mmCIF file of C-alpha atoms in Angstrom:
data_model
loop_
_atom_site.group_PDB
_atom_site.id
_atom_site.type_symbol
_atom_site.label_atom_id
_atom_site.label_comp_id
_atom_site.label_asym_id
_atom_site.label_seq_id
_atom_site.Cartn_x
_atom_site.Cartn_y
_atom_site.Cartn_z
ATOM 1 C CA MET A 8 -44.872 164.336 -27.295
ATOM 2 C CA ASN A 9 -42.096 162.091 -27.195
ATOM 3 C CA ALA A 10 -39.522 161.694 -30.454
ATOM 4 C CA ARG A 11 -41.339 158.508 -32.007
ATOM 5 C CA ALA A 12 -45.015 159.936 -31.970
ATOM 6 C CA THR A 13 -43.492 162.960 -33.425
ATOM 7 C CA ALA A 14 -41.524 161.266 -36.566
ATOM 8 C CA PHE A 15 -44.538 159.420 -37.018
ATOM 9 C CA ALA A 16 -46.604 162.536 -37.005
ATOM 10 C CA LEU A 17 -44.155 163.949 -39.575
ATOM 11 C CA THR A 18 -43.852 161.006 -41.693
ATOM 12 C CA ALA A 19 -47.713 160.905 -41.882
ATOM 13 C CA SER A 20 -47.762 164.573 -42.815
ATOM 14 C CA ILE A 21 -45.233 164.300 -45.653
ATOM 15 C CA ALA A 22 -46.978 161.371 -46.995
ATOM 16 C CA ILE A 23 -50.261 163.114 -47.228
ATOM 17 C CA LEU A 24 -48.807 166.259 -49.015
ATOM 18 C CA ALA A 25 -46.795 163.933 -51.315
ATOM 19 C CA ALA A 26 -49.975 162.194 -52.212
ATOM 20 C CA GLY A 27 -51.120 165.148 -54.371
ATOM 21 C CA PRO A 28 -54.739 166.636 -54.184
ATOM 22 C CA ALA A 29 -57.319 164.339 -53.682
ATOM 23 C CA PRO A 30 -60.293 164.341 -56.108
ATOM 24 C CA ALA A 31 -63.470 166.358 -54.878
ATOM 25 C CA ASP A 32 -65.569 164.457 -52.694
ATOM 26 C CA ASP A 33 -69.414 163.708 -54.377
ATOM 27 C CA ALA A 34 -71.243 165.782 -51.759
ATOM 28 C CA PHE A 35 -68.799 169.125 -51.942
ATOM 29 C CA ALA A 36 -68.261 168.586 -55.712
ATOM 30 C CA LYS A 37 -72.205 169.061 -56.209
ATOM 31 C CA ASP A 38 -72.511 171.934 -53.915
ATOM 32 C CA LEU A 39 -69.651 173.746 -56.000
ATOM 33 C CA MET A 40 -71.291 172.465 -59.353
ATOM 34 C CA ALA A 41 -74.711 173.675 -58.361
ATOM 35 C CA THR A 42 -72.944 176.885 -56.984
ATOM 36 C CA ILE A 43 -71.336 177.349 -60.405
ATOM 37 C CA ALA A 44 -74.706 176.778 -62.394
ATOM 38 C CA LEU A 45 -76.520 179.302 -60.431
ATOM 39 C CA GLN A 46 -74.040 181.676 -61.260
ATOM 40 C CA GLY A 47 -74.838 180.751 -64.981
ATOM 41 C CA LYS A 48 -71.487 179.251 -65.912
ATOM 42 C CA PRO A 49 -71.080 175.610 -67.937
ATOM 43 C CA CYS A 50 -69.762 172.798 -65.594
ATOM 44 C CA ASP A 51 -70.787 169.156 -66.311
ATOM 45 C CA LYS A 52 -68.851 167.719 -62.958
ATOM 46 C CA VAL A 53 -66.486 168.841 -60.666
ATOM 47 C CA VAL A 54 -63.308 166.804 -60.779
ATOM 48 C CA ASP A 55 -60.951 168.408 -58.787
ATOM 49 C CA ALA A 56 -61.443 171.272 -55.900
ATOM 50 C CA ARG A 57 -58.827 172.805 -54.407
ATOM 51 C CA ARG A 58 -59.386 175.073 -50.897
ATOM 52 C CA ASN A 59 -57.792 178.357 -51.265
ATOM 53 C CA GLY A 60 -58.780 179.918 -47.964
ATOM 54 C CA ASP A 61 -61.903 180.599 -45.916
ATOM 55 C CA SER A 62 -64.976 180.240 -48.613
ATOM 56 C CA ASP A 63 -62.440 180.546 -51.316
ATOM 57 C CA TYR A 64 -62.259 177.622 -54.089
ATOM 58 C CA THR A 65 -60.725 176.759 -57.249
ATOM 59 C CA ALA A 66 -62.918 174.215 -59.110
ATOM 60 C CA THR A 67 -61.920 172.236 -62.152
ATOM 61 C CA CYS A 68 -64.805 170.532 -64.131
ATOM 62 C CA LYS A 69 -64.655 167.251 -66.349
ATOM 63 C CA ASP A 70 -65.065 169.898 -69.664
ATOM 64 C CA GLY A 71 -61.866 171.654 -68.773
ATOM 65 C CA HIS A 72 -63.452 174.704 -67.408
ATOM 66 C CA ARG A 73 -61.579 176.085 -64.144
ATOM 67 C CA TYR A 74 -63.470 178.615 -62.052
ATOM 68 C CA HIS A 75 -62.421 180.809 -58.758
ATOM 69 C CA VAL A 76 -65.386 180.425 -56.520
ATOM 70 C CA TYR A 77 -65.362 182.614 -53.599
ATOM 71 C CA VAL A 78 -67.519 185.155 -51.156
ATOM 72 C CA ASN A 79 -66.515 188.764 -51.978
ATOM 73 C CA ALA A 80 -66.445 191.431 -49.174
ATOM 74 C CA GLN A 81 -70.073 192.164 -49.637
ATOM 75 C CA GLY A 82 -70.973 188.690 -48.684
ATOM 76 C CA ARG A 83 -71.956 187.581 -52.191
ATOM 77 C CA VAL A 84 -70.748 184.060 -53.741
ATOM 78 C CA VAL A 85 -68.677 185.078 -57.297
ATOM 79 C CA VAL A 86 -67.612 182.673 -59.711
ATOM 80 C CA ASP A 87 -64.947 183.822 -62.206
ATOM 81 C CA LYS A 88 -63.843 182.035 -65.230
ATOM 82 C CA LEU A 89 -60.033 181.254 -64.849
#
């Protein structure tokens, strides 16, 4: 890769990181909300979701509740209140 392309890629990466977390997209937010509801936890709408790792997320609901949603070693979905 030439120097101009490298500089562009670096600048684009920094701009994306500086912009901060993006709001959760609708389909993904609805999936997380359904997962949280199926575990019996209150969540009216997911407004922010961060990926922590493979099948591991932190979800923030509109009502202020925050949850850690992940798959445990036995393959079960777990929702822990933060």
